Structure formats: C-alpha cells, structure tokens
PDB file of C-alpha atoms in Angstrom:
ATOM      1  CA  TYR A  26      -0.150  -0.184   0.162  1.00 70.00           C
ATOM      2  CA  MET A  27       2.317   2.386   1.161  1.00 73.00           C
ATOM      3  CA  ARG A  28       4.774   1.759  -2.474  1.00 75.00           C
ATOM      4  CA  ALA A  29       1.466   1.872  -4.146  1.00 78.00           C
ATOM      5  CA  MET A  30       0.850   5.398  -2.866  1.00 73.00           C
ATOM      6  CA  ASN A  31       3.914   6.562  -3.685  1.00 72.00           C
ATOM      7  CA  GLU A  32       4.072   6.153  -7.472  1.00 73.00           C
ATOM      8  CA  PRO A  33       5.235   6.412  -9.892  1.00 75.00           C
ATOM      9  CA  HIS A  34       8.511   7.013  -7.631  1.00 74.00           C
ATOM     10  CA  VAL A  35       9.806   4.428  -5.886  1.00 77.00           C
ATOM     11  CA  ILE A  36      11.052   4.039  -2.574  1.00 77.00           C
ATOM     12  CA  PRO A  37      14.257   2.849  -1.776  1.00 82.00           C
ATOM     13  CA  GLU A  38      14.478  -0.699  -0.492  1.00 86.00           C
ATOM     14  CA  GLU A  39      16.351   0.930   2.245  1.00 87.00           C
ATOM     15  CA  ASP A  40      13.495   3.925   3.534  1.00 81.00           C
ATOM     16  CA  PHE A  41      11.464   2.134   2.830  1.00 80.00           C
ATOM     17  CA  ASN A  42      12.543  -0.775   5.264  1.00 82.00           C
ATOM     18  CA  TRP A  43      13.629   2.120   7.470  1.00 81.00           C
ATOM     19  CA  LEU A  44       9.729   3.494   7.838  1.00 76.00           C
ATOM     20  CA  THR A  45       8.156   0.156   8.484  1.00 75.00           C
ATOM     21  CA  ASN A  46      10.389  -0.400  11.018  1.00 77.00           C
ATOM     22  CA  GLU A  47       9.238   2.994  12.728  1.00 75.00           C
ATOM     23  CA  PHE A  48       6.116   2.257  12.477  1.00 68.00           C
ATOM     24  CA  ALA A  49       5.941  -0.109  13.706  1.00 68.00           C
ATOM     25  CA  THR A  50       8.196   0.511  16.694  1.00 72.00           C
ATOM     26  CA  ASP A  51       7.482   4.316  17.323  1.00 73.00           C
ATOM     27  CA  LEU A  52       4.359   2.667  20.174  1.00 72.00           C
ATOM     28  CA  PRO A  53       6.748   1.698  22.588  1.00 77.00           C
ATOM     29  CA  TRP A  54       9.173   4.780  22.645  1.00 80.00           C
ATOM     30  CA  ILE A  55       6.568   7.283  22.924  1.00 78.00           C
ATOM     31  CA  GLN A  56       4.564   5.620  25.730  1.00 79.00           C
ATOM     32  CA  ALA A  57       8.130   5.657  27.992  1.00 85.00           C
ATOM     33  CA  VAL A  58       8.050   9.809  27.029  1.00 85.00           C
ATOM     34  CA  LEU A  59       4.284   9.901  27.846  1.00 83.00           C
ATOM     35  CA  GLU A  60       4.224   7.729  31.161  1.00 84.00           C
ATOM     36  CA  PRO A  61       5.842  10.291  33.803  1.00 89.00           C
ATOM     37  CA  VAL A  62       3.122  12.746  32.934  1.00 89.00           C
ATOM     38  CA  ASP A  63       0.228  10.397  33.031  1.00 82.00           C
ATOM     39  CA  TYR A  64      -0.770  10.668  29.354  1.00 78.00           C
ATOM     40  CA  GLU A  65      -2.518   8.115  27.575  1.00 69.00           C
ATOM     41  CA  VAL A  66      -1.799   6.190  24.905  1.00 66.00           C
ATOM     42  CA  GLY A  67      -5.335   4.426  23.187  1.00 60.00           C
ATOM     43  CA  TYR A  68      -7.913   4.862  21.154  1.00 52.00           C
ATOM     44  CA  SER A  69      -9.771   8.158  21.280  1.00 47.00           C
ATOM     45  CA  GLY A  70     -12.445   7.124  23.960  1.00 48.00           C
ATOM     46  CA  GLY A  71     -10.884   4.842  25.643  1.00 53.00           C
ATOM     47  CA  GLY A  72      -9.226   1.171  25.360  1.00 56.00           C
ATOM     48  CA  ALA A  73      -6.173  -0.575  24.153  1.00 59.00           C
ATOM     49  CA  LEU A  74      -4.608  -0.965  20.619  1.00 56.00           C
ATOM     50  CA  ARG A  75      -5.316  -4.023  18.831  1.00 55.00           C
ATOM     51  CA  TRP A  76      -4.323  -5.509  15.092  1.00 56.00           C
ATOM     52  CA  GLY A  77      -7.014  -5.629  12.687  1.00 58.00           C
ATOM     53  CA  THR A  78      -7.971  -3.942   9.216  1.00 60.00           C
ATOM     54  CA  LEU A  79      -7.389  -0.161   8.721  1.00 58.00           C
ATOM     55  CA  LEU A  80      -9.566   1.956   7.206  1.00 57.00           C
ATOM     56  CA  VAL A  81      -7.302   3.632   4.364  1.00 63.00           C
ATOM     57  CA  GLU A  82      -7.344   6.684   2.014  1.00 67.00           C
ATOM     58  CA  PHE A  83      -7.448   4.635  -1.384  1.00 71.00           C
ATOM     59  CA  PRO A  84      -9.004   1.089  -0.627  1.00 76.00           C
ATOM     60  CA  ASP A  85      -8.260   0.729  -4.424  1.00 81.00           C
ATOM     61  CA  LEU A  86      -4.738   0.504  -3.830  1.00 78.00           C
ATOM     62  CA  PRO A  87      -2.906  -2.507  -4.151  1.00 80.00           C
ATOM     63  CA  GLY A  88      -2.040  -3.729  -1.108  1.00 76.00           C
ATOM     64  CA  ALA A  89      -5.117  -1.934   1.183  1.00 73.00           C
ATOM     65  CA  ASN A  90      -6.426  -5.026   2.976  1.00 74.00           C
ATOM     66  CA  PHE A  91      -3.210  -4.635   4.825  1.00 69.00           C
ATOM     67  CA  VAL A  92      -3.409  -5.794   8.795  1.00 64.00           C
ATOM     68  CA  GLY A  93      -1.831  -3.395  11.601  1.00 63.00           C
ATOM     69  CA  ALA A  94      -2.701  -1.277  14.597  1.00 58.00           C
ATOM     70  CA  THR A  95      -2.937   2.034  14.815  1.00 55.00           C
ATOM     71  CA  GLY A  96      -1.998   4.372  18.132  1.00 54.00           C
ATOM     72  CA  HIS A  97      -4.866   7.083  18.356  1.00 52.00           C
ATOM     73  CA  PHE A  98      -3.616  10.197  21.045  1.00 52.00           C
ATOM     74  CA  PRO A  99      -7.384  10.529  23.322  1.00 51.00           C
ATOM     75  CA  PHE A 100      -8.639  14.315  22.195  1.00 47.00           C
ATOM     76  CA  GLU A 101      -9.930  14.680  25.789  1.00 50.00           C
ATOM     77  CA  ASN A 102      -6.751  15.035  26.897  1.00 51.00           C
ATOM     78  CA  GLY A 103      -5.622  17.379  24.296  1.00 55.00           C
ATOM     79  CA  GLY A 104      -4.258  15.192  20.981  1.00 61.00           C
ATOM     80  CA  CYS A 105      -0.581  13.905  20.794  1.00 67.00           C
ATOM     81  CA  TRP A 106       1.202  17.620  20.962  1.00 71.00           C
ATOM     82  CA  ASN A 107      -0.274  18.055  24.585  1.00 78.00           C
ATOM     83  CA  GLY A 108       0.967  14.970  25.700  1.00 80.00           C
ATOM     84  CA  PHE A 109       4.408  15.770  24.243  1.00 83.00           C
ATOM     85  CA  ASP A 110       4.355  19.473  25.602  1.00 86.00           C
ATOM     86  CA  LYS A 111       3.609  18.143  28.770  1.00 88.00           C
ATOM     87  CA  ALA A 112       6.583  15.216  28.723  1.00 90.00           C
ATOM     88  CA  ALA A 113       9.235  17.928  27.337  1.00 90.00           C
ATOM     89  CA  ARG A 114       7.969  20.683  30.463  1.00 92.00           C
ATOM     90  CA  TYR A 115       8.532  17.714  33.084  1.00 94.00           C
ATOM     91  CA  ARG A 116      11.472  17.335  31.864  1.00 91.00           C
ATOM     92  CA  GLY A 117      12.554  20.857  31.857  1.00 91.00           C
ATOM     93  CA  ALA A 118      12.092  22.003  28.312  1.00 87.00           C
ATOM     94  CA  LYS A 119      10.649  24.910  28.008  1.00 84.00           C
ATOM     95  CA  PRO A 120       8.517  24.830  24.197  1.00 82.00           C
ATOM     96  CA  LEU A 121       8.033  28.510  22.564  1.00 81.00           C
ATOM     97  CA  TYR A 122       5.394  28.103  20.861  1.00 80.00           C
ATOM     98  CA  GLU A 123       4.790  32.271  19.375  1.00 84.00           C
ATOM     99  CA  HIS A 124       8.649  31.649  18.387  1.00 86.00           C
ATOM    100  CA  GLN A 125       9.608  31.951  14.723  1.00 84.00           C
ATOM    101  CA  VAL A 126      12.686  29.664  13.631  1.00 84.00           C
ATOM    102  CA  ILE A 127      14.540  32.278  11.445  1.00 86.00           C
ATOM    103  CA  CYS A 128      18.194  30.265  10.782  1.00 89.00           C
ATOM    104  CA  LEU A 129      20.350  27.862  12.593  1.00 92.00           C
ATOM    105  CA  VAL A 130      23.448  28.509  14.454  1.00 94.00           C
ATOM    106  CA  GLN A 131      26.376  27.264  12.964  1.00 93.00           C
ATOM    107  CA  ASP A 132      30.127  26.928  14.012  1.00 93.00           C
ATOM    108  CA  ALA A 133      31.865  28.844  11.011  1.00 92.00           C
ATOM    109  CA  ILE A 134      34.477  25.939  10.015  1.00 95.00           C
ATOM    110  CA  THR A 135      33.108  22.723  10.893  1.00 93.00           C
ATOM    111  CA  LYS A 136      29.881  24.303   9.559  1.00 91.00           C
ATOM    112  CA  LYS A 137      28.150  22.116  13.146  1.00 92.00           C
ATOM    113  CA  VAL A 138      24.733  22.954  14.168  1.00 93.00           C
ATOM    114  CA  GLU A 139      25.090  24.886  18.057  1.00 94.00           C
ATOM    115  CA  GLY A 140      22.175  26.607  18.264  1.00 93.00           C
ATOM    116  CA  VAL A 141      19.060  28.432  16.686  1.00 92.00           C
ATOM    117  CA  GLY A 142      18.180  32.032  16.108  1.00 92.00           C
ATOM    118  CA  VAL A 143      14.461  32.842  16.669  1.00 91.00           C
ATOM    119  CA  LYS A 144      12.106  35.916  16.455  1.00 92.00           C
ATOM    120  CA  LYS A 145      10.023  36.693  19.145  1.00 94.00           C
ATOM    121  CA  PRO A 146       6.574  37.827  19.817  1.00 93.00           C
ATOM    122  CA  ASP A 147       7.664  41.641  19.600  1.00 97.00           C
ATOM    123  CA  GLY A 148       9.596  41.137  17.053  1.00 96.00           C
ATOM    124  CA  SER A 149      13.246  41.309  18.715  1.00 97.00           C
ATOM    125  CA  VAL A 150      15.375  38.281  17.577  1.00 96.00           C
ATOM    126  CA  ILE A 151      17.829  35.957  20.240  1.00 94.00           C
ATOM    127  CA  TYR A 152      19.988  33.569  19.465  1.00 94.00           C
ATOM    128  CA  THR A 153      20.129  30.575  21.553  1.00 91.00           C
ATOM    129  CA  LYS A 154      23.338  28.092  21.607  1.00 93.00           C
ATOM    130  CA  ALA A 155      22.317  24.186  22.304  1.00 91.00           C
ATOM    131  CA  ARG A 156      23.822  22.194  25.409  1.00 88.00           C
ATOM    132  CA  LYS A 157      23.517  18.795  23.250  1.00 86.00           C
ATOM    133  CA  GLY A 158      22.273  19.570  19.726  1.00 85.00           C
ATOM    134  CA  VAL A 159      19.117  20.723  17.498  1.00 86.00           C
ATOM    135  CA  LEU A 160      16.250  18.979  17.083  1.00 81.00           C
ATOM    136  CA  LEU A 161      14.501  20.526  14.300  1.00 80.00           C
ATOM    137  CA  ALA A 162      10.904  19.414  15.316  1.00 76.00           C
ATOM    138  CA  THR A 163       8.886  22.246  13.343  1.00 77.00           C
ATOM    139  CA  GLY A 164       6.212  20.425  11.217  1.00 76.00           C
ATOM    140  CA  GLY A 165       5.777  20.630   7.376  1.00 82.00           C
ATOM    141  CA  TYR A 166       4.926  23.532   5.016  1.00 84.00           C
ATOM    142  CA  ALA A 167       0.812  22.805   4.483  1.00 81.00           C
ATOM    143  CA  ALA A 168       0.272  26.576   5.793  1.00 83.00           C
ATOM    144  CA  ASN A 169       2.739  28.412   3.694  1.00 85.00           C
ATOM    145  CA  PRO A 170       1.078  28.541   0.555  1.00 85.00           C
ATOM    146  CA  GLU A 171       4.020  29.711  -1.682  1.00 88.00           C
ATOM    147  CA  MET A 172       6.210  26.521  -0.897  1.00 86.00           C
ATOM    148  CA  ILE A 173       2.983  24.387  -1.310  1.00 84.00           C
ATOM    149  CA  ARG A 174       2.641  25.503  -4.662  1.00 84.00           C
ATOM    150  CA  ALA A 175       6.889  24.922  -5.211  1.00 84.00           C
ATOM    151  CA  ASN A 176       6.358  21.924  -3.880  1.00 82.00           C
ATOM    152  CA  LEU A 177       3.385  20.345  -4.491  1.00 80.00           C
ATOM    153  CA  PRO A 178       1.833  22.425  -7.198  1.00 79.00           C
ATOM    154  CA  LEU A 179      -1.671  19.384  -7.739  1.00 77.00           C
ATOM    155  CA  VAL A 180      -2.389  20.013  -4.367  1.00 76.00           C
ATOM    156  CA  PRO A 181      -4.007  23.599  -4.919  1.00 74.00           C
ATOM    157  CA  ALA A 182      -5.370  22.228  -7.734  1.00 71.00           C
ATOM    158  CA  CYS A 183      -7.454  19.651  -6.254  1.00 71.00           C
ATOM    159  CA  CYS A 184      -7.702  20.055  -1.891  1.00 68.00           C
ATOM    160  CA  THR A 185     -10.443  22.925  -1.509  1.00 58.00           C
ATOM    161  CA  ALA A 186     -10.203  22.403   2.683  1.00 57.00           C
ATOM    162  CA  ALA A 187      -7.163  20.859   4.422  1.00 62.00           C
ATOM    163  CA  SER A 188      -6.872  20.323   7.839  1.00 61.00           C
ATOM    164  CA  TYR A 189      -3.405  21.817   9.166  1.00 70.00           C
ATOM    165  CA  SER A 190      -1.592  23.396  12.104  1.00 70.00           C
ATOM    166  CA  PRO A 191      -1.050  27.566  11.295  1.00 73.00           C
ATOM    167  CA  ARG A 192       2.625  27.246  12.869  1.00 73.00           C
ATOM    168  CA  CYS A 193       3.325  24.370  10.059  1.00 80.00           C
ATOM    169  CA  ASP A 194       4.722  27.397   7.909  1.00 83.00           C
ATOM    170  CA  GLY A 195       8.013  25.615   6.913  1.00 85.00           C
ATOM    171  CA  TYR A 196      10.316  27.826   7.884  1.00 83.00           C
ATOM    172  CA  GLY A 197      12.303  24.423  10.243  1.00 84.00           C
ATOM    173  CA  LEU A 198      12.650  23.507   6.752  1.00 86.00           C
ATOM    174  CA  ARG A 199      14.029  26.563   4.836  1.00 86.00           C
ATOM    175  CA  ALA A 200      16.584  26.332   8.017  1.00 88.00           C
ATOM    176  CA  GLY A 201      17.554  22.864   7.935  1.00 88.00           C
ATOM    177  CA  LEU A 202      18.031  24.035   3.939  1.00 89.00           C
ATOM    178  CA  TRP A 203      20.493  27.204   4.838  1.00 87.00           C
ATOM    179  CA  ALA A 204      22.332  25.071   6.746  1.00 89.00           C
ATOM    180  CA  GLY A 205      23.171  22.786   3.681  1.00 89.00           C
ATOM    181  CA  GLY A 206      19.876  20.093   4.368  1.00 87.00           C
ATOM    182  CA  ILE A 207      19.315  18.467   1.089  1.00 85.00           C
ATOM    183  CA  LYS A 208      15.365  18.653   0.103  1.00 81.00           C
ATOM    184  CA  ASP A 209      14.036  15.137  -1.566  1.00 77.00           C
ATOM    185  CA  VAL A 210      13.645  15.392  -5.185  1.00 74.00           C
ATOM    186  CA  ASN A 211      10.255  14.768  -4.842  1.00 70.00           C
ATOM    187  CA  GLY A 212       7.811  16.645  -2.742  1.00 69.00           C
ATOM    188  CA  ALA A 213       5.751  15.105   0.596  1.00 66.00           C
ATOM    189  CA  PRO A 214       2.215  15.224   1.112  1.00 57.00           C
ATOM    190  CA  VAL A 215       2.115  17.606   3.800  1.00 54.00           C
TER     191      VAL A 215
END
C-alpha cells in the first residue's frame, strides 16, 4: 500500500525498510515518553491498541487490505501534541510556540549546527546555543501557500480544504536547507 501510494516514484528499499520499522516500533517509545506525565496512549474514547483491518484513504490500491494497528492519542486529553508538551516540560524544556525560527547557528569552520535563531512575538531576535544538539521539530509546510505551490503544485488544484496547524509554515525546513540540508527531489504529502 505504501509503495502504491508513492507511485510512480520508487521508494528505495533501505528507506522503505527504515520507515516501516519506525512505524512498527515507535509506539513503545511514545508510551515511555508520555508515561511519567500520566498521558494515555490508546484509542480516542479509550481502549487498548489492537490489530485489525485499518481504514485506508485509497481502498482500491494494491495492498490496501493490510492488517495493522493504529495508535491514537485521546482528544479528551488534548491530542498528541499536548502530551508531548507536558512530557517536554516535565523534563525541564520550555517550548516557545510563538517564536519563529529564522536560522540555525553554525560553527564557522565545521558548519556543525550549534544553536538556533528565533524571532520573538515582539519582533526582537534571540540566538540560543544548544548544549546537546538541535532538533528541528517544526512541522511541514502545509500553512505556506508559496511552498505548497513550489513543491506540490497539484495540491492547490485538487484540494479545497485541509486540516493542518498554522504553525506548519516551512520555516524549520528552510532553516535546515540554509544550514546545508538536502531536500528530497519529490515533494512529500504535508
């Protein structure tokens, strides 16, 4: 099903194996992250995760009848991101959702990313040096019409509505590219 979803583009076998392994093994990690903050992982409305036939977007594609298990984060607890927010704060992090990433701070010689520059809500800019590393977890670019047109030109032509966070503005992706990252040739669904 995943291969059919990406046609005519071929998913390299190494990438396909990595992705399917991550899908199969990420739930225990998520549960371990959320456990200290008493955040339940299960089906919305309650109940344990279970294997079975899944609802798929394109039932006519080859492999659409696969059997799997899908974990959902109960909306009554605020969904997935509220759980991760609680877990991050529990571990001493201070998420700054209203700040906009403007650049990654790099070592002038090695080009290693050592921090991040952000614009605060008042318009001022601050630069922060990371102790261990920088994780770009800024979402995609679904809320950025210019990037949608450039990377997925068919989306505006075929979609009349979408569900995404207004924070998925592509700034994190652009910062990664500015720091020397490489973009996939094919645009990914956002």
